[in-house]
Each structure stands twice: as C-alpha cells, then as structure tokens.
Amino acid sequence: MEKRYKLCIFLFLCCLQGMAQQSVVTKTSGLIFGFAVDSLLKTPLPFVTVSISDQSSKILTASVTDEKGYFEFANAGEGEMIIRLSFVGYKTLSKSFIITNSAKSFDLGTIRLQQDLIQLKEVAVTGQKASVSLDLDKKIFEVGKDILSQTGSATELLNGVPSVSVGPSGVISLRGNSNVLVLINGRRSGLTQANALEQIPADQIERVEVITNPSSRYDAAGSAGIINIVLKKNKKAGFNGQLRLVGGIPNDNRISPSLNFKSEKVNLFATLGIRYSDYVGLYKTNQVTKDNDVSTFLNQRQDEKRHDDGKLLYVGADYLLNKKNTITAAFLKNATKDHDKTELLYQYASNTKTDSTLLRNGESWEKRDYNQLEFNYTKLFDRKGKKYSVDMQYDFWNSDKDWYLTTKKLLPTEQPPAFIRTGSIGSSKDFLLQTDLIQPLDSNAVLEFGLKVEKRNVTSLFKAEQQIDNRWAIIDNIDNDLIYDELIGSGYVQLKSKVGNLAYQLGMRTEYTRIEIEDRDHIYDRSRSYTRFFPTVHLTYQLTPNATFQGNYSKRINRPSLALLYPFNELTDFNARYVGNPQLNPSYADVFEFGFLKTGNVLTVNPSVYYQNNAGIIQDYTFRNGQGIFITSPVNIDRETRSGVELSVLYNPLKILQLNAELNAYRFKQTGWFQEHDFDYLGNALTSRISAQLKLAHQLGFQFRYNLISAQSNAQRHTAAIQNIDFGISKNLLKNTATVVFDITNLFNLRDFKTTTTGNNYLQTQIIRPNASRYRLTFLYRLNGMGNQAVRQAKRGNRE
C-alpha cells in the first residue's frame, strides 16, 4: 500500500514539474490589458463591456472582461486612444492613453468603476437576468429567475434545468446519460445519495451549474459530466433576508426564512427550511410468464401514499482577517421523517381467467439525520490572480427504517394474513481535505495545481423476518451487517494560456482509489485498489467578441455508487426486487466535445457535438430466480459508444418575452454478454425542452415549460416516450418587496414511465407514476429587498 502512495505522489510531481517547465513563456508582445474592479469593494467585475476607439470615436476593437475582471486586446496601433468600460449599475468610464512605437505592451492597470445608485434603483425595478445563461464549458440555471423554480424540491428543480432529467426512482441523467457526478457547493455530499435531493427545498438553492466536460481541477467521476448545486448564501451588504411560505395540493406546506448580515469584515448567513409534504404514486404491472408451456398472467396495481417531514438548517460566516486572508465556516443539517403507506393488489390468471387474488398492505417509518461541517481558508497575494485555498468538510449521518407488511389471500378462498417486517440501520462518516494554488506566470499563462483526499465509511445493518405461529423467523438468510470503506486520493495540475485569439488549457489528474466491502457473514467481502491518470485538453478560439469556438477532451471514470453495490433489498413487492451487485467494477470513458457559442442581445445560440467511448459500462439486468421472483441487478458489459448533437437557444424578441429551447439527439451502440444474455444493441434517443416566460405590466409574469424524452431501448428493455407540462404565474406586490406565485407541475398527469422488459420466458410491462399533478401557492417576502445596494457584488464563496 505504501508503495502505491509513493508511486502516485512521484508521478504527480513529475507531471507537475513537466507542466511547469512547459508553461514558462514570455508575455505576448503587442497587448493592451488591465482589470476592472468595483471602486468600493475592490472585487473583480466580470462581463464588463470594454471597447477601444480612436480620436474620431471609431471603435477599433471590443470585448468583455472574464470572471476575474481581466481584459486584453491585441495592439490596435499607435497614437492616442480612448478606452471605454460600461456595465449595468455602474457609471460608464472613459480614459485616454497613448501607445508609442517603443511600447510593445501597455498595462492599463486596475480600473475602478463607480456604482450608479440611480441606475441601480431602476434596474432593481425593471431589470431581469435570464434564468439560463450559456457558456462554452457550462450552463448556469439561476434559481428564482425562473417562475417554476421557486417551489418544490431539488429533484423537481433539476427537471427544469437544461440537459438534465430525473427518473422515477430519483436517478439523474445528463444528456440522457445517468453517469453524472452531482456536487453540492462544489463537493461530493451525502445529500446527493439515495434520492436525498428530494429532501432539499428548491428555494434553498441559488443556482445549478451544468458542466458537460470538466477540467482536471474537478473530480474525474461521471462520463456525462458534473451537476453542481450551489446553496444560497449571501447577496447584498447590510442586513437583509426573505421569508417564503408554500401551500399545495397534494399537501405541500413549507416555511423557509433566511437572513444574512454583511459588513466590511464579516458576512453571516442563516437559512431554515421546514416542510410537510404528501406524495401520491401509482404503479401498474402486466406480466406474462411461461413455465413448462403453461402461461400465467398477472395484473398488479400498487397505490402509494408518502408523507415526508423535513427540517433543513444552513448557517455560517465569512470572516475577513485582512484584505488578503479570509476564512469561512458553515454547518448544514437536514433531518427528515417519512411515513409511507402502500397497497398492492395481485390478480393471477391462467388463460385470461382470474384464479387467485392477493392483497399486500405495507407501512414504513424512516428517520434520517444528515450533518455537514465546512471550513475554507483563502489567501490572496500582491500578485493579481494568485490565490491559495484550503477546504475541509466532514459529513456524518444516520438512518433508521422499519417496514411492516401484511399479505392476505382473497380468492379463491380467503385466508388468514401473513406478516413480514424488515429493519435497516445505517450510518456514515465522510471526511474531505483539499488544497489548491493558482499561480499566474505572466499576463497570459496561469498554472493551477492541487491535492485532495476523501475518506468515507458506511455501515448498514439489514434484517427481514416473517411471522410463523408466534415467532419471527429470518427470510432467505436476509440478516447481515455490511461495512463499506472508500478512500480516494487525487492530485491535478493544469496550465491555462493564450496565443492570439486561441486560448488553451492542458491538465492532468491522477486518482488513487481503494474500496473495501466487508459483511458480518463474509458473503460479500471484497477489496480492491487502483491508480489511474485522467488527461484533459480544452481549446477556445475567439472568432469575434461575440462568437467563440471550443473543442475539448477528457478521460473520466464511473465508480459504482453504494446504492448499486448494496446487496440487501426491500421486500415491499414479493414479485420483484432490486438487488445491488458488490462485484461491480468501475467503467472508463473518453469524452470529446466541440461547441460554438454566439451571444447577442436578442439571440444566443450554442450548438455542440459530442462523442463518448465507454468501456465496462454498468447496466441493469432483470431475470427470474428459482422462486419465480424478478430480480433486477446492475452488471458490467463490455462497451458503449455514444455520439450526439445538442442545441441550446435563448431568444428575447421583446423585453417582456424570454424563450428557451434545447434539443439533444444521440445515437448509441452497446456490446457485451452476461450469463448468456446478449446485450448488443444499436439505438437512438432524443430529449427536448421548451420554456417561455412572459413579463407583463403591473409586475405580472407567466411561464410555460414542456419536456419531452423520446422512446428509447436497449437489448432487454424498451421505455416509451415521456412528456410533461409545467405552468406558473407570478405577481409582485407591496412595492416589489413581495411576490405571489401559483404553479402546477405535471399538468394533466402526463408524466408516466412505461417500460417493457423481455426475457427468455416472460414479458413484463410496467407503468410508473411516482407523483401526481401538484398545485402550489407561494408567498415570498423580501426584507430590505429594495434598500440601497451600496455593496452590489457580495462574495459567492471563497472556494469558487
């Protein structure tokens, strides 16, 4: 083990040294460059419009500042010139300078823009930032700018995010690919596991970032990319906050107050969320099995009622030690109590004539308590752009769930009920330590490198019993205690630089993984470790100030999640079970993507093409065991190649109208065998989304959204097309300090998941409707929401 660590560190240092040697370049001659900052806060101002003109006011060149407020131009000639910087909410600044023959480069230094308080007040009333913004390497969905994102859970929110969809069991897909890494505040979190995102209120989320081909500074997990959920923190200086009240049908009552105070030295933030929600689900199964030339038919209906209570608390503080050093500490707690009831009716028949009927009633209680501690230290330096940061995170959670099941035969003769009970107790302790350094080399080149270690330990006890006479007996030896231990150590280095209009970023990441699974009965024991390297290449070419082309490549890994490895299963439905596979191996992907971004005041278009070559992919396999029970379990198959095209469009034909549309079409080919089952398959799929948002007079707004996922298949399973409609109305009140929103999700109950599974001796069709239509009324009141915005750009978090 020690040798592996030494080898990993040695290779990482070699990589770091090689990249550093390559990155020693001289400053490109003929550049005009500088930084735009807020005159009061001294914080960088991104997306400031910068233009250079001659004495006749003829514009010679124009661009916008990057996220660090930096801008640069190729030398526009000699003589006296004028630079002009303009940004909404700030006074336009003009400044003259002279380029001489001897000045190969000209540093304009730091340019301080002053806030225009009169303009700010006008913007606060009429300004509207788009709910979706497009960039070449990611798409950003601003929660709250979109009417339909103001209520519900994080899961419902993600169903409206570009390129993202959520399946009936909570599986998140990006571009139709479920191999996606979900982060919270830029880090892995237990809140993304086992459908826990359903417990996070959407109004506690600030924005969602979709990164389809991440750089080496991100974890290598997820061939489809990364979805980063950023929780709300602070917005403005002074004391401010908001109160959100939600009432819905089926029952969906929520109260979410949040407060923050920001001064020159400290920023305090606190958010509380309390909810009481009911969900109504419907599941239908039509099944034909054939044994010894005898066909048996089953019609099954499951009605489900789920009640969830949840409490979420997020508190923390940023403290400015001095102008160069800042620390952040935060605590997140999410506690839930679930009470679910289900009724399953089984009707068996031979030759289409019902010969027996069974009824199973189930009731469960579950408690979950998730806690997360965060710490960040950030140090800035005199040299612009240089930054060092340290992040630590410690998660600890526990859960306790009990199921009680009663099965009763109704036909042909009624029989006494049989009783089953199951119990599961789980806990986890997760620790993360990460450090990053950003080191500018000259005006163009920047070197970044960092180290990270994650340690996770999960324990789970599961037991299933049935009542025989007056005693409880174990069912099928389901009584075991499992320990899952995971260690991931990683390091990365990447170089960013620019030559003319071409910017490039080269990166290398290495990750060491050790996973150990051990259970009390030594049935599922397994230990393995491996080290892999993950190169990344990102190229960007600026065709014009508003048109950019990008090509990138990354190598990625898909480690099986604990949910896929977990070998114990619920017994709610005695006809079918989902069982994890502890023998799963990770899969690897080579991902290529080429994109084009054209921005404008009215129209923004972002077409892209991508290709993924995946080895050892994980796919569900369904079979009947010796007792005739349908077992679904994940398995590795040889390969999948996937190629697709995606188009995202933002269209604002009028100031009052915003239109968003996206289309993703892809073709895939799968090959492989498992237990004599042939997984070879060639298929196509398409996803699309259309959203229209209309802002009328008197602060009245409307939004309509339509989602479509086309029919798709693999070698064993066919899924019918899925569609749904969402609708919302909003109205600002009390001089824009309050907003009322009425929304409907899954209008007309269109969102059904219909799947047909085919095996050697069976045909099974399932219709799943996990949530019925939901109607909600939301009231939002903003404290100090229209006050003097003296500090316009508050920090979003030191680690970003």
XYZ file of C-alpha atoms in Angstrom, residues 159-797:
639
model
C -36.269 18.544 -14.119
C -36.279 22.123 -15.411
C -32.514 22.548 -15.756
C -31.106 22.453 -19.314
C -29.906 18.997 -20.439
C -30.983 17.384 -17.115
C -33.781 14.902 -16.358
C -34.746 12.853 -13.289
C -36.181 9.330 -13.488
C -38.959 7.837 -11.320
C -36.503 6.421 -8.771
C -34.561 9.696 -8.490
C -31.796 8.768 -10.967
C -30.389 11.953 -12.526
C -29.359 11.966 -16.178
C -27.397 14.496 -18.216
C -27.895 14.343 -21.981
C -29.675 11.025 -21.411
C -26.664 9.557 -19.584
C -27.074 8.639 -15.884
C -23.303 8.502 -15.280
C -23.261 12.001 -13.827
C -21.492 13.377 -10.748
C -23.733 15.583 -8.575
C -21.987 18.047 -6.252
C -23.268 20.462 -3.621
C -21.262 23.667 -3.279
C -18.570 22.095 -5.447
C -18.101 18.963 -3.323
C -19.457 15.448 -3.033
C -22.182 15.189 -0.415
C -24.380 12.558 1.184
C -27.340 14.730 0.185
C -26.931 13.514 -3.398
C -27.245 9.827 -2.455
C -30.333 7.568 -2.368
C -32.836 10.166 -3.598
C -31.941 12.526 -0.728
C -32.212 15.524 -3.079
C -35.964 15.144 -2.673
C -35.408 16.464 0.863
C -33.782 19.777 -0.197
C -36.264 22.641 -0.866
C -35.713 24.278 -4.238
C -35.889 27.742 -2.669
C -32.685 26.997 -0.706
C -30.719 26.688 -3.980
C -29.091 29.717 -5.585
C -28.106 28.221 -8.924
C -27.319 24.976 -10.735
C -24.219 24.637 -12.913
C -24.143 22.002 -15.658
C -20.583 21.138 -16.774
C -20.558 18.626 -19.621
C -16.775 18.179 -19.971
C -14.987 19.334 -16.792
C -11.343 20.307 -16.497
C -8.758 18.433 -14.425
C -9.414 20.505 -11.296
C -12.756 18.680 -10.960
C -13.177 15.061 -9.896
C -12.827 12.631 -12.795
C -16.097 10.865 -11.912
C -19.059 10.950 -14.296
C -18.710 10.423 -18.044
C -21.786 12.576 -18.682
C -20.314 15.460 -16.686
C -20.973 17.306 -13.437
C -24.044 18.984 -11.957
C -23.080 21.437 -9.212
C -25.875 22.620 -6.897
C -24.962 25.880 -5.142
C -26.918 26.587 -1.958
C -27.954 30.105 -1.063
C -25.558 32.187 0.943
C -25.345 35.975 0.905
C -26.444 38.505 -1.694
C -26.053 42.091 -0.533
C -24.424 44.273 2.094
C -26.168 45.192 5.311
C -28.993 43.254 6.924
C -31.457 41.519 4.638
C -33.354 38.284 4.165
C -36.566 36.727 2.977
C -39.497 34.616 4.118
C -41.111 32.028 1.855
C -44.452 30.329 2.586
C -45.774 27.481 0.407
C -49.094 25.638 0.436
C -50.009 22.905 -2.036
C -52.299 20.076 -3.133
C -51.460 17.241 -2.504
C -50.313 18.535 0.859
C -47.090 20.533 0.398
C -46.608 23.062 3.180
C -43.268 24.795 3.611
C -41.815 27.726 5.515
C -38.310 28.944 4.657
C -36.903 32.027 6.375
C -33.363 33.170 5.600
C -31.271 36.052 6.931
C -27.815 37.445 6.324
C -25.719 40.339 7.522
C -22.681 41.583 5.619
C -20.196 44.222 6.718
C -16.642 45.052 5.741
C -15.218 42.298 7.972
C -17.874 39.628 8.339
C -20.692 38.008 6.430
C -23.201 35.980 8.467
C -25.814 33.823 6.754
C -28.562 31.519 8.013
C -31.319 29.575 6.285
C -34.064 27.432 7.806
C -36.441 25.174 5.911
C -39.432 23.317 7.377
C -41.748 21.225 5.212
C -44.664 18.791 5.423
C -45.332 17.042 2.118
C -47.513 14.247 0.759
C -46.941 12.365 -2.474
C -49.357 10.095 -4.343
C -47.893 7.352 -6.551
C -49.403 4.768 -8.864
C -47.604 1.669 -10.229
C -49.141 -0.888 -12.602
C -47.663 -4.161 -13.902
C -48.968 -6.515 -16.584
C -46.926 -9.695 -16.745
C -46.908 -12.944 -18.723
C -44.653 -15.836 -17.663
C -44.303 -19.223 -19.271
C -43.182 -22.347 -17.414
C -43.415 -25.845 -18.979
C -45.612 -24.456 -21.785
C -48.086 -23.078 -19.216
C -48.699 -19.326 -19.315
C -49.504 -17.349 -16.190
C -50.862 -13.814 -16.277
C -50.511 -11.192 -13.552
C -52.204 -7.811 -13.264
C -50.681 -5.840 -10.411
C -51.635 -2.416 -9.072
C -49.777 -0.534 -6.358
C -51.171 2.634 -4.767
C -48.678 4.572 -2.720
C -49.070 7.440 -0.257
C -45.892 9.024 1.095
C -45.681 11.625 3.845
C -42.395 13.431 4.457
C -41.487 15.881 7.211
C -38.214 17.710 6.867
C -36.122 20.355 8.605
C -33.082 21.964 6.998
C -30.654 24.387 8.639
C -27.698 26.061 6.934
C -25.676 28.602 8.949
C -22.199 30.021 8.551
C -19.917 33.005 8.340
C -17.173 34.515 6.186
C -14.593 36.460 8.194
C -12.126 38.800 6.533
C -8.932 38.608 8.603
C -7.408 41.273 6.377
C -7.519 42.194 2.703
C -5.577 39.058 1.790
C -6.921 36.388 4.139
C -10.470 35.084 4.595
C -11.914 32.134 6.474
C -15.347 30.554 6.066
C -17.129 28.127 8.375
C -20.595 26.656 7.845
C -22.891 23.944 9.192
C -25.658 22.137 7.303
C -28.237 19.894 8.948
C -31.019 18.044 7.146
C -33.359 15.913 9.286
C -36.343 14.036 7.824
C -39.135 11.752 8.993
C -41.024 9.695 6.399
C -44.221 7.730 6.862
C -45.276 5.737 3.786
C -48.269 3.513 3.096
C -48.672 1.203 0.122
C -51.343 -1.179 -1.123
C -50.552 -3.880 -3.704
C -53.252 -5.911 -5.403
C -52.158 -9.054 -7.293
C -54.566 -10.774 -9.714
C -53.261 -14.051 -11.186
C -54.894 -15.806 -14.102
C -54.475 -18.745 -16.464
C -55.970 -18.434 -19.937
C -57.093 -14.877 -19.007
C -59.394 -16.131 -16.228
C -58.621 -14.859 -12.735
C -57.958 -17.745 -10.384
C -56.385 -16.053 -7.356
C -56.133 -12.588 -5.810
C -53.770 -11.361 -3.108
C -53.608 -8.060 -1.246
C -50.442 -6.771 0.418
C -50.533 -3.715 2.662
C -47.326 -2.078 3.771
C -46.410 0.719 6.148
C -42.977 2.153 6.854
C -41.330 4.715 9.122
C -37.925 6.198 8.391
C -35.737 8.755 10.172
C -32.678 10.365 8.578
C -30.279 12.840 10.138
C -27.598 14.350 7.886
C -24.949 16.780 9.174
C -22.185 18.583 7.310
C -19.375 20.822 8.606
C -17.466 23.037 6.161
C -14.292 25.091 6.530
C -12.409 27.200 3.998
C -9.280 29.344 4.179
C -8.383 31.574 1.233
C -5.229 33.651 0.871
C -4.716 36.280 -1.821
C -1.355 37.736 -2.808
C 0.011 41.037 -4.066
C 0.342 39.488 -7.487
C -3.028 39.715 -9.208
C -4.707 36.379 -9.756
C -2.588 34.387 -7.326
C -4.680 32.509 -4.780
C -4.212 29.692 -2.295
C -7.109 27.874 -0.614
C -7.709 25.015 1.797
C -11.088 23.260 2.121
C -12.205 20.765 4.743
C -15.557 19.021 5.001
C -16.855 16.461 7.469
C -20.193 14.687 6.961
C -21.901 12.367 9.400
C -25.371 10.912 9.038
C -27.551 8.059 10.223
C -30.839 6.493 9.171
C -33.337 4.044 10.629
C -36.146 2.452 8.605
C -38.780 -0.158 9.507
C -41.271 -1.830 7.174
C -44.365 -3.791 8.287
C -46.108 -5.876 5.601
C -49.353 -7.853 5.679
C -50.253 -10.255 2.871
C -53.768 -11.676 2.589
C -55.242 -14.076 0.014
C -58.722 -13.004 -1.122
C -59.524 -15.520 -3.901
C -60.441 -18.278 -4.478
C -60.875 -18.552 -0.706
C -59.929 -16.005 1.895
C -57.003 -16.991 4.103
C -55.533 -15.507 7.299
C -52.927 -12.778 6.729
C -49.173 -13.391 6.807
C -46.873 -10.844 8.437
C -43.396 -9.661 7.402
C -41.162 -7.000 8.900
C -37.837 -5.547 7.780
C -35.441 -3.189 9.517
C -32.380 -1.292 8.344
C -29.976 0.876 10.349
C -27.245 2.822 8.594
C -24.611 5.444 9.352
C -21.758 7.161 7.560
C -18.726 9.303 8.318
C -17.110 11.190 5.432
C -14.029 13.430 5.527
C -12.587 15.640 2.760
C -9.411 17.733 2.661
C -8.457 19.746 -0.411
C -5.871 22.413 -1.190
C -5.476 24.460 -4.396
C -2.985 27.027 -5.669
C -3.492 29.362 -8.630
C -0.159 30.796 -9.803
C -0.062 33.364 -12.657
C 3.107 33.037 -14.711
C 2.669 36.172 -16.821
C -0.178 38.223 -18.293
C -1.432 35.179 -20.233
C -0.325 31.986 -18.515
C -1.751 30.617 -15.274
C -0.678 27.408 -13.547
C -3.088 25.642 -11.192
C -2.455 22.579 -9.070
C -3.946 20.933 -6.031
C -4.266 17.837 -3.842
C -7.349 16.189 -2.412
C -8.175 13.235 -0.164
C -11.631 11.794 0.629
C -12.344 9.116 3.229
C -15.782 7.546 3.561
C -17.018 4.846 5.922
C -20.576 3.468 5.761
C -22.156 0.795 7.949
C -25.532 -0.816 7.269
C -27.499 -3.463 9.142
C -30.473 -5.096 7.360
C -32.816 -7.802 8.566
C -36.016 -9.348 7.142
C -38.345 -11.583 9.165
C -41.657 -13.376 8.732
C -44.072 -14.445 11.419
C -44.544 -18.197 11.812
C -47.042 -19.108 14.501
C -45.980 -16.896 17.420
C -42.348 -16.353 16.479
C -40.368 -14.341 13.956
C -38.032 -16.197 11.565
C -35.370 -14.817 9.192
C -36.369 -14.766 5.495
C -33.901 -16.179 2.927
C -30.958 -15.548 5.309
C -31.504 -11.774 4.997
C -29.788 -10.760 8.239
C -26.398 -9.177 7.798
C -24.218 -6.195 8.649
C -22.154 -4.558 5.908
C -19.231 -2.112 6.129
C -18.222 -0.036 3.104
C -14.893 1.816 3.254
C -13.718 4.169 0.495
C -10.526 6.198 0.091
C -9.840 8.453 -2.902
C -6.608 10.437 -3.105
C -6.074 12.761 -6.063
C -3.859 15.494 -7.441
C -4.073 17.687 -10.515
C -2.110 20.251 -12.458
C -3.304 22.400 -15.332
C -1.889 25.197 -17.433
C -4.002 27.951 -18.981
C -2.560 30.336 -21.527
C -3.350 32.222 -24.706
C -1.750 32.812 -28.098
C -3.564 35.479 -30.077
C -7.223 34.529 -30.241
C -6.517 30.945 -29.201
C -6.751 30.055 -25.505
C -5.754 26.613 -24.299
C -5.924 24.671 -21.071
C -3.964 21.466 -20.569
C -4.495 19.362 -17.490
C -3.604 16.076 -15.879
C -5.314 14.479 -12.903
C -4.356 11.312 -11.070
C -6.632 9.472 -8.648
C -5.868 6.598 -6.322
C -8.923 4.582 -5.220
C -9.246 1.955 -2.513
C -12.624 0.323 -1.835
C -13.282 -2.355 0.776
C -16.582 -4.177 1.355
C -16.928 -6.481 4.345
C -20.010 -8.074 5.885
C -20.567 -9.976 9.096
C -21.193 -13.308 7.359
C -18.309 -12.820 4.864
C -20.598 -13.348 1.865
C -19.840 -10.101 0.034
C -16.260 -9.406 1.197
C -14.198 -7.621 -1.432
C -11.185 -5.313 -1.526
C -9.601 -3.575 -4.473
C -7.388 -0.578 -5.233
C -6.222 1.101 -8.424
C -4.490 4.244 -9.700
C -5.477 5.976 -12.939
C -4.457 9.123 -14.861
C -7.029 11.456 -16.435
C -5.761 13.969 -19.018
C -7.863 16.947 -20.169
C -7.493 19.354 -23.102
C -9.615 22.493 -23.625
C -9.142 24.787 -26.643
C -11.035 28.044 -27.200
C -10.837 30.253 -30.279
C -12.356 33.758 -30.210
C -13.741 34.356 -33.694
C -15.307 37.721 -32.769
C -16.109 39.383 -29.419
C -19.487 37.596 -29.501
C -18.620 34.323 -31.224
C -16.407 31.581 -29.791
C -15.486 28.053 -30.796
C -14.302 25.399 -28.347
C -13.051 21.830 -28.536
C -12.192 19.690 -25.526
C -11.301 16.184 -24.411
C -11.273 14.431 -21.045
C -10.860 10.923 -19.710
C -13.314 10.044 -16.947
C -14.289 7.256 -14.543
C -17.655 5.940 -13.316
C -17.276 4.300 -9.937
C -20.327 2.264 -8.899
C -22.246 4.080 -6.173
C -23.029 2.438 -2.848
C -26.672 2.094 -3.947
C -25.516 -0.094 -6.865
C -23.195 -2.163 -4.659
C -25.621 -2.633 -1.744
C -26.711 -6.322 -1.811
C -29.747 -6.078 0.510
C -33.216 -5.327 -0.790
C -36.652 -4.235 0.371
C -39.467 -6.815 0.279
C -42.345 -4.435 -0.393
C -43.240 -6.276 -3.607
C -42.824 -10.064 -3.321
C -42.977 -10.360 -7.115
C -39.921 -8.168 -7.856
C -36.760 -6.976 -6.067
C -33.827 -4.702 -6.838
C -30.523 -6.102 -5.527
C -27.147 -4.348 -5.687
C -24.055 -6.093 -7.003
C -20.900 -5.871 -4.807
C -18.838 -7.321 -7.694
C -19.304 -4.266 -9.927
C -16.199 -2.684 -11.445
C -15.744 0.963 -12.462
C -16.142 1.947 -16.096
C -13.992 4.411 -18.039
C -14.848 6.923 -20.742
C -13.057 9.026 -23.332
C -15.170 12.133 -23.972
C -14.791 14.532 -26.917
C -16.869 17.672 -27.431
C -16.904 20.555 -29.912
C -19.078 23.610 -29.357
C -19.862 27.046 -30.735
C -21.312 29.977 -28.771
C -22.826 33.070 -30.404
C -24.157 35.663 -27.999
C -26.321 38.679 -28.666
C -28.863 40.976 -27.068
C -31.753 39.146 -28.736
C -30.467 35.711 -29.700
C -27.897 33.372 -28.156
C -27.195 30.010 -29.782
C -24.976 27.198 -28.514
C -24.723 24.135 -30.789
C -22.348 21.311 -29.858
C -21.438 17.790 -30.920
C -20.011 15.127 -28.624
C -18.663 11.591 -28.656
C -18.157 9.180 -25.753
C -16.345 5.856 -25.796
C -17.245 3.950 -22.605
C -15.585 0.705 -21.502
C -17.176 -1.613 -18.924
C -20.444 0.318 -18.607
C -22.945 -0.516 -15.863
C -26.446 -1.566 -16.900
C -29.449 -3.124 -15.139
C -30.200 -6.795 -15.878
C -33.543 -8.448 -14.981
C -34.042 -12.199 -14.569
C -36.281 -14.673 -12.702
C -34.721 -16.604 -9.851
C -35.566 -20.158 -8.775
C -38.617 -18.981 -6.800
C -40.040 -17.104 -9.807
C -39.170 -13.672 -8.321
C -37.981 -10.976 -10.743
C -34.522 -9.794 -9.702
C -33.055 -6.619 -11.197
C -29.360 -6.086 -10.584
C -26.636 -3.887 -12.156
C -23.906 -5.636 -14.189
C -20.860 -4.632 -16.244
C -20.995 -5.099 -20.001
C -18.174 -4.594 -22.494
C -18.681 -1.237 -24.170
C -20.916 1.614 -25.235
C -20.168 4.316 -27.806
C -22.375 7.368 -27.900
C -22.413 10.286 -30.339
C -24.809 13.198 -30.273
C -25.640 16.765 -31.134
C -27.092 19.352 -28.777
C -28.559 22.770 -29.484
C -29.467 25.393 -26.870
C -31.151 28.642 -27.859
C -32.043 31.748 -25.830
C -34.327 34.157 -27.682
C -35.550 37.506 -26.369
C -37.564 39.057 -29.208
C -39.135 41.530 -26.763
C -38.065 42.890 -23.390
C -41.091 41.191 -21.869
C -40.556 37.782 -23.503
C -37.887 35.155 -22.900
C -37.804 31.907 -24.877
C -35.505 28.986 -24.092
C -35.268 25.871 -26.219
C -32.945 22.889 -26.265
C -32.620 19.726 -28.291
C -30.338 16.745 -27.674
C -30.244 13.826 -30.111
C -27.804 10.945 -29.773
C -27.038 7.508 -31.172
C -25.526 4.704 -29.094
C -24.144 1.227 -29.620
C -23.783 -1.304 -26.793
C -21.922 -4.618 -26.872
C -21.417 -7.340 -24.276
C -22.618 -10.588 -22.697
C -23.688 -11.510 -19.193
C -24.752 -15.032 -18.151
C -25.504 -15.989 -21.747
C -27.569 -12.849 -22.280
C -26.613 -10.812 -25.362
C -26.540 -7.054 -24.663
C -25.632 -5.999 -28.233
C -27.887 -3.137 -29.288
C -27.931 -0.084 -31.577
C -30.379 2.713 -30.769
C -31.279 6.390 -30.938
C -32.826 8.812 -28.458
C -33.895 12.436 -28.261
C -34.651 14.881 -25.459
C -36.030 18.405 -25.794
C -37.374 21.220 -23.670
C -39.198 24.457 -24.497
C -39.792 27.240 -21.997
C -41.498 30.606 -22.455
C -41.563 33.348 -19.818
C -43.672 36.470 -20.279
C -43.335 39.614 -18.116
C -46.318 41.961 -18.388
C -47.261 45.274 -16.861
C -48.035 45.558 -13.152
C -45.248 43.049 -12.366
C -47.263 40.103 -13.681
C -45.423 37.103 -15.132
C -46.305 33.805 -16.819
C -44.197 30.749 -17.614
C -44.879 27.600 -19.605
C -42.500 24.647 -19.923
C -42.748 21.450 -21.954
C -40.357 18.494 -21.579
C -40.030 15.522 -23.903
C -37.888 12.393 -23.699
C -38.333 10.169 -26.718
C -38.808 6.415 -26.605
C -35.553 4.523 -26.110
C -34.471 0.910 -25.782
C -31.645 -1.439 -25.010
C -31.240 -5.180 -25.538
C -33.732 -6.068 -22.776
C -35.863 -3.034 -22.042
C -37.996 -0.547 -24.008
C -39.114 2.738 -22.435
C -41.923 4.727 -24.020
C -41.710 8.473 -24.605
C -42.075 10.658 -21.505
C -43.563 14.129 -21.532
C -44.824 16.656 -19.028
C -46.077 20.223 -18.829
C -45.464 22.764 -16.069
C -47.132 26.153 -15.716
C -46.679 29.146 -13.393
C -47.966 32.671 -12.699
C -46.235 35.298 -10.554
C -47.230 38.759 -9.310
C -45.103 41.266 -7.420
C -46.774 43.107 -4.538
C -46.055 45.708 -1.851
C -43.754 47.847 -3.986
C -41.861 44.773 -5.188
C -40.957 43.587 -1.698
C -43.280 40.569 -2.033
C -44.142 38.028 -4.733
C -47.025 35.593 -5.079
C -46.530 32.523 -7.302
C -49.075 29.906 -8.394
C -47.639 26.894 -10.191
C -48.712 23.486 -11.474
C -46.231 20.670 -12.053
C -47.016 17.622 -14.182
C -50.143 19.255 -15.568
C -52.754 16.694 -16.770
C -50.728 13.872 -15.128
C -48.803 13.259 -18.353
C -45.531 12.179 -16.720
C -45.783 8.389 -16.917
C -42.855 5.983 -17.190
C -43.878 2.979 -19.277
C -41.304 0.189 -19.568
C -41.480 -3.200 -21.285
C -38.931 -5.820 -20.232
C -38.442 -9.009 -22.239
C -36.769 -12.226 -21.074
C -36.485 -15.811 -22.228
C -39.739 -16.889 -20.592
C -41.518 -13.683 -19.642
C -42.870 -10.339 -20.838
C -43.417 -7.570 -18.306
C -44.925 -4.106 -18.841
C -44.835 -1.501 -16.085
C -46.386 1.952 -15.817
C -44.914 4.142 -13.087
C -46.364 7.461 -11.963
C -44.387 8.396 -8.818
C -46.041 11.809 -8.388
C -49.461 13.089 -9.350
C -50.145 16.653 -10.519
C -49.253 19.197 -7.862
C -50.790 22.641 -7.339
C -48.940 25.166 -5.179
C -49.332 28.748 -3.967
C -46.191 30.536 -2.766
C -45.777 33.846 -0.953
C -42.311 35.413 -0.790
C -41.479 38.493 1.281
C -38.068 40.178 0.963
C -36.650 42.050 3.921
C -34.722 45.150 2.841
C -35.098 43.872 -0.702
C -35.297 47.354 -2.236
C -32.815 49.092 0.047
C -29.725 50.991 -1.008
C -27.479 48.422 -2.640
C -24.239 50.048 -1.560
C -22.343 46.803 -1.954
C -23.523 45.341 -5.222
C -21.317 42.278 -5.502
C -21.152 40.184 -2.363
C -18.837 37.210 -2.221
C -20.276 33.949 -3.514
C -17.896 31.821 -1.521
